mmCIF file of C-alpha atoms in Angstrom:
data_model
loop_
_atom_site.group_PDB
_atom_site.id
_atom_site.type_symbol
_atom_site.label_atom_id
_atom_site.label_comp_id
_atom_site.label_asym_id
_atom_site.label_seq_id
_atom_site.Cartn_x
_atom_site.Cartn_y
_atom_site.Cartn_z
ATOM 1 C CA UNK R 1373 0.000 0.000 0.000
ATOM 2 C CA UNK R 1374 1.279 3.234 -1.065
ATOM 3 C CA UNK R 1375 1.393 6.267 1.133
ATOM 4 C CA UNK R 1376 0.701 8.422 -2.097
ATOM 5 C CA UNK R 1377 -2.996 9.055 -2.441
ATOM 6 C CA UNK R 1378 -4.092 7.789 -5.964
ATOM 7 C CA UNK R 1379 -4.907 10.605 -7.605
ATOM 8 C CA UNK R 1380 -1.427 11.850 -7.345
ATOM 9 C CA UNK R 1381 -0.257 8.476 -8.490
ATOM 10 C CA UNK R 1382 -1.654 8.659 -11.813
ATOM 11 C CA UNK R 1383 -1.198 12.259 -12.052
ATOM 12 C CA UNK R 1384 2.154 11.426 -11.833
ATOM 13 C CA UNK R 1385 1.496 8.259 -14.729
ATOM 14 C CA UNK R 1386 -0.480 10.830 -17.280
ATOM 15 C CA UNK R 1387 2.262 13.087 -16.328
ATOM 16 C CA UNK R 1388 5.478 10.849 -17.802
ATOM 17 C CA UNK R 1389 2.875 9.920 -20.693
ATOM 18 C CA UNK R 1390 2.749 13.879 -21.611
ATOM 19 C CA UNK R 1391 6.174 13.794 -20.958
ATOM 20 C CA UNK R 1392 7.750 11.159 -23.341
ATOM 21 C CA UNK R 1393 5.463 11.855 -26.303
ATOM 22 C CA UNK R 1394 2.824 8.767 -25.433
ATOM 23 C CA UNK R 1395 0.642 11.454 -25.613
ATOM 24 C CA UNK R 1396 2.208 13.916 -28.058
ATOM 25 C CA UNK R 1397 1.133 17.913 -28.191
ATOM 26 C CA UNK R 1398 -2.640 18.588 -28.857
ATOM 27 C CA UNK R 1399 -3.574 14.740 -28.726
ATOM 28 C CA UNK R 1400 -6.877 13.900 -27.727
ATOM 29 C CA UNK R 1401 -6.398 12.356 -24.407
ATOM 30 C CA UNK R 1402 -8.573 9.258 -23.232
ATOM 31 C CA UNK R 1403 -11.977 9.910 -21.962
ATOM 32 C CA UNK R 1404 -12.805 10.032 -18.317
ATOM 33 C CA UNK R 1405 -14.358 6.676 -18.609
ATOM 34 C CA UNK R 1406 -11.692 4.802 -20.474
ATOM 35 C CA UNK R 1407 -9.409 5.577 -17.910
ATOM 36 C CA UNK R 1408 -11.531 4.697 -14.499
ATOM 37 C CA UNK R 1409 -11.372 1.404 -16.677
ATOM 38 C CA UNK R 1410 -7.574 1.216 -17.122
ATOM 39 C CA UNK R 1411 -6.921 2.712 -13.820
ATOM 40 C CA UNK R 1412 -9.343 0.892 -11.332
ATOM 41 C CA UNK R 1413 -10.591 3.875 -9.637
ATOM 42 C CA UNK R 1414 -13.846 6.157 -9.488
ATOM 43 C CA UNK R 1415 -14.347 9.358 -11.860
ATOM 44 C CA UNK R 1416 -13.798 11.374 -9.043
ATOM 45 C CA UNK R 1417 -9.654 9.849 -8.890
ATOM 46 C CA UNK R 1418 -9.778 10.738 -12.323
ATOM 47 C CA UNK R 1419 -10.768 14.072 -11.952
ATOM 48 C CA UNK R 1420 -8.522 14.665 -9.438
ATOM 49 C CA UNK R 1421 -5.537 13.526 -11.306
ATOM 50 C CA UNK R 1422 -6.658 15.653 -14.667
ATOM 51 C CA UNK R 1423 -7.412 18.894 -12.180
ATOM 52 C CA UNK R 1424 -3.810 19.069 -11.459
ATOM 53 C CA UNK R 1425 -2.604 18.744 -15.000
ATOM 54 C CA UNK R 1426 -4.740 20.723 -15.778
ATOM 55 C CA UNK R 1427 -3.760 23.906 -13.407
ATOM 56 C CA UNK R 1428 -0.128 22.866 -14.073
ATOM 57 C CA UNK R 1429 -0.897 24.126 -18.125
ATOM 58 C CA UNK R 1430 -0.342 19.895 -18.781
ATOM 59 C CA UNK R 1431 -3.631 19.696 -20.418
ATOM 60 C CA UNK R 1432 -6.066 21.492 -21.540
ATOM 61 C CA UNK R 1433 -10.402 20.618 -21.722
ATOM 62 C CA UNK R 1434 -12.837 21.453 -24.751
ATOM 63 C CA UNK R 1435 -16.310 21.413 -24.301
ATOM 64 C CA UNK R 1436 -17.995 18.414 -25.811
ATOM 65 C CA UNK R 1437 -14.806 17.361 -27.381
ATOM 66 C CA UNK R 1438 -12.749 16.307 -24.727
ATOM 67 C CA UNK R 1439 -9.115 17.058 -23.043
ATOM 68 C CA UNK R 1440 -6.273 17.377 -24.945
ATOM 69 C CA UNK R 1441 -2.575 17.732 -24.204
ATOM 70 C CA UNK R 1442 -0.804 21.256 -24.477
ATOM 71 C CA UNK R 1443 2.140 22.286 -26.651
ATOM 72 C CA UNK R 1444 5.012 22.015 -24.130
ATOM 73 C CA UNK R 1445 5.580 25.750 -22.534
ATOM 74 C CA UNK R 1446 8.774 25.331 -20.496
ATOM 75 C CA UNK R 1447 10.283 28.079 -18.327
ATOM 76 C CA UNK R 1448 13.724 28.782 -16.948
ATOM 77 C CA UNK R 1449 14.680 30.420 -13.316
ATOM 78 C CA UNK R 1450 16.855 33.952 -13.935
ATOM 79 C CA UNK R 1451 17.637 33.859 -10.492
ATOM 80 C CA UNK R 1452 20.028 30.669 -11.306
ATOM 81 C CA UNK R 1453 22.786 30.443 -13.799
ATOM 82 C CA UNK R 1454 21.866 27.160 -15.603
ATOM 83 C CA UNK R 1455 22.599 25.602 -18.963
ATOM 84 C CA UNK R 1456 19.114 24.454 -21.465
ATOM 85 C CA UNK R 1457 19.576 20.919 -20.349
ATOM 86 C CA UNK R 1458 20.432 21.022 -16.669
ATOM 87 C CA UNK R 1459 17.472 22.975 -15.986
ATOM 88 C CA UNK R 1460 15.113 21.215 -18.231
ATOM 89 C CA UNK R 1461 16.060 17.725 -17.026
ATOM 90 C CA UNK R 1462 15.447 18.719 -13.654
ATOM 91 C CA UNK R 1463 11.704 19.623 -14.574
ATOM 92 C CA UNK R 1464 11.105 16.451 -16.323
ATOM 93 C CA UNK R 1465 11.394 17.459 -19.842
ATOM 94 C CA UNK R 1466 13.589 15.172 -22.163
ATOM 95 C CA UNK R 1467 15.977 17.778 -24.199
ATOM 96 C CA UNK R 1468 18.700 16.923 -26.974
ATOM 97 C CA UNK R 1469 20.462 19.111 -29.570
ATOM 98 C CA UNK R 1470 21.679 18.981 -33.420
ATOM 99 C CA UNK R 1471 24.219 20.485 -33.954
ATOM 100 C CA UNK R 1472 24.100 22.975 -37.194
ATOM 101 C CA UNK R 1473 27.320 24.260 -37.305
ATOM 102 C CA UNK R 1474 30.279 24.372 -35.812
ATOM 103 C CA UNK R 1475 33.424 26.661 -37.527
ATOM 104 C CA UNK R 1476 36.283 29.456 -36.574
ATOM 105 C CA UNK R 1477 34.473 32.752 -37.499
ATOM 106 C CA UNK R 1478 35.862 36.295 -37.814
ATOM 107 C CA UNK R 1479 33.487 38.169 -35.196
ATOM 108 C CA UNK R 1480 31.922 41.779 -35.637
ATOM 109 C CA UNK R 1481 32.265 44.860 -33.307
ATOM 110 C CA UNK R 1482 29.699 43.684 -30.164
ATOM 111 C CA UNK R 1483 30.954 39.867 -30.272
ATOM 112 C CA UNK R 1484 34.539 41.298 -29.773
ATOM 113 C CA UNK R 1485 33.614 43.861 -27.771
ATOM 114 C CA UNK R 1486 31.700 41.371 -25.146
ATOM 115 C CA UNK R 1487 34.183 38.654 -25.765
ATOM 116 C CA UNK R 1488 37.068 41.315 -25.208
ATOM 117 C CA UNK R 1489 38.801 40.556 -28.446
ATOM 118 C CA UNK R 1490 40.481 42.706 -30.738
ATOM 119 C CA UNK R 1491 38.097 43.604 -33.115
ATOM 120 C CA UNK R 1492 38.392 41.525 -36.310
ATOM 121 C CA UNK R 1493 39.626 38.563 -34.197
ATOM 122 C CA UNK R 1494 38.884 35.135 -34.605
ATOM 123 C CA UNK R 1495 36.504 32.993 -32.794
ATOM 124 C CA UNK R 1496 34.932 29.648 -32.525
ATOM 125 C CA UNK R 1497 30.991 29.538 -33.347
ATOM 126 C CA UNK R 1498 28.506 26.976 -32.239
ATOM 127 C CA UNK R 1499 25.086 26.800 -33.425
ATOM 128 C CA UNK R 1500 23.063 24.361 -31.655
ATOM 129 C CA UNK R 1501 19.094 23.448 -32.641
ATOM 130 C CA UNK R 1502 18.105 22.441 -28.874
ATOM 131 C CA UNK R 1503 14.758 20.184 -28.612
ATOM 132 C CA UNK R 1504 12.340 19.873 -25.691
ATOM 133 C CA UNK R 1505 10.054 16.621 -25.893
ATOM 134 C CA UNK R 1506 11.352 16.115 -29.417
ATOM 135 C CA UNK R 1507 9.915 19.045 -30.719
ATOM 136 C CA UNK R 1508 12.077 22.284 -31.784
ATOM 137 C CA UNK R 1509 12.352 24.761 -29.028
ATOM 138 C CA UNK R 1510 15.227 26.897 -29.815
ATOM 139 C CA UNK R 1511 18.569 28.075 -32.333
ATOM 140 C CA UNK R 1512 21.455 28.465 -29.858
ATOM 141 C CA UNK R 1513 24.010 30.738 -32.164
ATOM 142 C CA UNK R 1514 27.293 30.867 -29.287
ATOM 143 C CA UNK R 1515 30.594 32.367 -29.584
ATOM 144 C CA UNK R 1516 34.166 31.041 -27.369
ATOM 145 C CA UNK R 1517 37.558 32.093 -27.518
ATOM 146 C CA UNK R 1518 39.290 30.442 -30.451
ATOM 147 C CA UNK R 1519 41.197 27.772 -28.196
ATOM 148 C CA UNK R 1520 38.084 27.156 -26.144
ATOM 149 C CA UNK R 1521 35.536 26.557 -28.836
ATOM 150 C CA UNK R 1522 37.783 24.039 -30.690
ATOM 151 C CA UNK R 1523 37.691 22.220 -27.789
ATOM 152 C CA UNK R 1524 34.280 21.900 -27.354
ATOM 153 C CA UNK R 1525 33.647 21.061 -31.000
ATOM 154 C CA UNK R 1526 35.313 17.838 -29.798
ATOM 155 C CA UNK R 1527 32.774 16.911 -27.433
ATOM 156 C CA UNK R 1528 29.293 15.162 -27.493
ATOM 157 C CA UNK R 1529 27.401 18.413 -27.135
ATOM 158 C CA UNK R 1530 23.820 16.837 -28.748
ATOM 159 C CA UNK R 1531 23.696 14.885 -25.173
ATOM 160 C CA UNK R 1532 26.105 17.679 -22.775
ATOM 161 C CA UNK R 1533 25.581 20.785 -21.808
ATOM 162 C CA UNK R 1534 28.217 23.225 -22.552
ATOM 163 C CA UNK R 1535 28.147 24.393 -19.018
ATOM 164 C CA UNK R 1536 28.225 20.857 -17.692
ATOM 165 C CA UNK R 1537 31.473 20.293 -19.899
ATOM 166 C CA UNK R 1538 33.041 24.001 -19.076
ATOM 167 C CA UNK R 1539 33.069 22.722 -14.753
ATOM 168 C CA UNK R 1540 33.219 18.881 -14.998
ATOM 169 C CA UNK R 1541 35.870 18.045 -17.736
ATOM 170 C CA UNK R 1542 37.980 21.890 -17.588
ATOM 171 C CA UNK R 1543 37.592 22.724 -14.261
ATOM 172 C CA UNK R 1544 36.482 26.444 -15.189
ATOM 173 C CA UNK R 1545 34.564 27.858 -12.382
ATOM 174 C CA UNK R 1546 31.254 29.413 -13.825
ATOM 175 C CA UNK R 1547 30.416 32.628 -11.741
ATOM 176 C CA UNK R 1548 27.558 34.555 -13.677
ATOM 177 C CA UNK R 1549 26.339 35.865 -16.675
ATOM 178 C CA UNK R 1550 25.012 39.276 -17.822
ATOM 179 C CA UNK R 1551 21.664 38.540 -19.120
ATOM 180 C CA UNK R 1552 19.395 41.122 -22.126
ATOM 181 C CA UNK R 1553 15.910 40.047 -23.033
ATOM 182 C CA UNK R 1554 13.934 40.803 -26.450
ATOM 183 C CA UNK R 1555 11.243 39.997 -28.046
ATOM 184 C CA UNK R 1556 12.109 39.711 -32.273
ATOM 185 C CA UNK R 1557 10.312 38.106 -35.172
ATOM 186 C CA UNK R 1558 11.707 34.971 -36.871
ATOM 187 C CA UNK R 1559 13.310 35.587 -40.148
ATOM 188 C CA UNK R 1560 13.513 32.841 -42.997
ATOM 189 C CA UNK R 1561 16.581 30.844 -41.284
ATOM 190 C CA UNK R 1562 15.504 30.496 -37.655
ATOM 191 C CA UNK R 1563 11.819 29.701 -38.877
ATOM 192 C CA UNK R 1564 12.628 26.457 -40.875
ATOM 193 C CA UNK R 1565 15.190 25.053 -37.954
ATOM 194 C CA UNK R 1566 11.922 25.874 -35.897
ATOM 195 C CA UNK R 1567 9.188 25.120 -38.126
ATOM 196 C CA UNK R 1568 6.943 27.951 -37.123
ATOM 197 C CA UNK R 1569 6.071 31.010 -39.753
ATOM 198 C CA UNK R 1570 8.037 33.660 -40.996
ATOM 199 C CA UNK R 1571 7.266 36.777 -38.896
ATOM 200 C CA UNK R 1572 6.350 34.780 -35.837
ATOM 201 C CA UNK R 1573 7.658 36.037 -32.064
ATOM 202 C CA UNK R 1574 10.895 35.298 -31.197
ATOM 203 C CA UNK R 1575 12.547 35.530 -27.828
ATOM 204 C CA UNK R 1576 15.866 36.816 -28.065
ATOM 205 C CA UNK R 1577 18.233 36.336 -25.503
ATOM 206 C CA UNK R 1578 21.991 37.594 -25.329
ATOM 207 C CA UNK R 1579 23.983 36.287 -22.542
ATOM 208 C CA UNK R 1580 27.993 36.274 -21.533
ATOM 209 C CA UNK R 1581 28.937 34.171 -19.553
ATOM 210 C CA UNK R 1582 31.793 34.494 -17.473
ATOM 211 C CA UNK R 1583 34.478 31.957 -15.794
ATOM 212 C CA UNK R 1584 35.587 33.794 -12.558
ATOM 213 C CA UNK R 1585 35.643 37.710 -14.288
ATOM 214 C CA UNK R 1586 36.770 36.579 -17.809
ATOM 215 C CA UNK R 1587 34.415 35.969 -20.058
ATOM 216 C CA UNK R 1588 34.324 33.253 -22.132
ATOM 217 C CA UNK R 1589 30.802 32.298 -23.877
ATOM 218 C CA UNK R 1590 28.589 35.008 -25.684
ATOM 219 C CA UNK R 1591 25.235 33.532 -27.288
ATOM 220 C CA UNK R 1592 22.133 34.383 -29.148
ATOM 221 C CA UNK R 1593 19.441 32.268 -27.554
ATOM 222 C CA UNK R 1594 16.662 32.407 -30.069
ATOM 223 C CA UNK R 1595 13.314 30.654 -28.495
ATOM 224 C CA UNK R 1596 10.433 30.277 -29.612
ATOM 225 C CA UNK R 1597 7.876 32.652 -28.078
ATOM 226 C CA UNK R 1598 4.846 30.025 -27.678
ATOM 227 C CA UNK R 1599 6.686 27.436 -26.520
ATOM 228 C CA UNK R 1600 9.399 29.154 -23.731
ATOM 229 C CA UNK R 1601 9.466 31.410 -21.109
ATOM 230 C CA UNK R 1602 11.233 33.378 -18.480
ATOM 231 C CA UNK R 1603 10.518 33.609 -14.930
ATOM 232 C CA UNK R 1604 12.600 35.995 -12.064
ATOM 233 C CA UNK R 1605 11.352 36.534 -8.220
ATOM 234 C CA UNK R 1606 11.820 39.662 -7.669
ATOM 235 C CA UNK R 1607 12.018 40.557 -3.721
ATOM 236 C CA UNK R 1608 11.222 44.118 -2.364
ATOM 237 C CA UNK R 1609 13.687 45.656 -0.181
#
């Protein structure tokens, strides 16, 4: 006998469905009565368990049609310095990238400037297509020192983190990041890698990164406005 009443138990079951694509974004999910039938418990269990998904933004009901699951809308804490994956994982989601690119680039004014290079430098560019539950989410465009990036180009970064491979395998203490917010609209490029329209919203992130007070990772975070958001506690003093 479980502790756990059973309405959180197969919250918690409908939940990993949503989760791993069993139930994949604006599926029809089964009815009320299918599942007191699979489940072994009263409507009102059921209720219970679809309540909670329901308030959490999981699901979402139509009258006389049924409930259906939502496109994923993931957020990220500002208040923590955290890499796409780390925080996602810890929520539940299942996240992987593609890699698009990965090549030594002569970098404009602002990339040197942020990157303190001398203008017309070299640097090493990453572009990453990052997925949440399999479905596009976001075009990572990020910029290292030369030395740095070619390192990283080495390593398994559709499965890593950068920022799991800049502390665990160099030993680079991560200290903070300076952090701009905008809101854009998708151009040609960005909207095939995220299959939404041309013109669509766009949140645009730039943010440095820095390794004790050098910095040492720039990036364009571009993510997809219906899908993604932001979220920052901010305490009165």
């Amino acid at each position: 006998m479980s502790a756990v009443p059973m309405y959180s138990q197969i919250r918690e079951i409908i939940r990993h469905r949503i989760l791993d694509g069993t139930y994949p974004s604006h599926a029809l999910m089964p009815s009320e009565s299918q599942m007191t039938v699979a489940f072994g418990v009263s409507r009102i269990t059921i209720r219970q368990a679809l309540n909670d998904l329901q308030k959490e933004g999981m699901i979402f009901k139509v009258p006389g049609k049924g409930t259906f699951v939502s496109k994923p809308k993931a957020f990220q804490n500002l208040s923590n310095l955290r890499g796409f994956g780390e925080a996602m994982t810890s929520l539940g989601y299942e996240t992987f990238s593609q890699v698009l690119s990965q090549r030594p680039v002569r970098v404009d004014e602002l990339v040197a400037r942020r990157l303190r290079l001398e203008q017309g430098s070299m640097a090493f560019q990453i572009q990453r297509l990052r997925y949440l539950n399999r479905e596009p989410i976001s075009v990572d465009v990020s910029y290292f020192p030369l030395d740095l990036g070619q390192r990283l180009a080495q390593e398994d970064l559709q499965a890593r983190d950068v920022f799991a491979i800049l502390e665990n395998d160099y030993e680079l203490n991560l200290t903070h990041a300076d952090v701009q917010i905008d809101a854009i609209t998708v151009d040609e490029w960005l909207a095939g890698h995220l299959r939404i329209a041309e013109g669509a919203p766009l949140l645009r992130i730039e943010r440095l990164t820095y390794a004790n007070e050098q910095p040492i990772d720039f990036e364009y975070l571009y993510y997809r406005g219906d899908a993604f958001q932001y979220r920052l506690r901010i305490e009165r003093k």
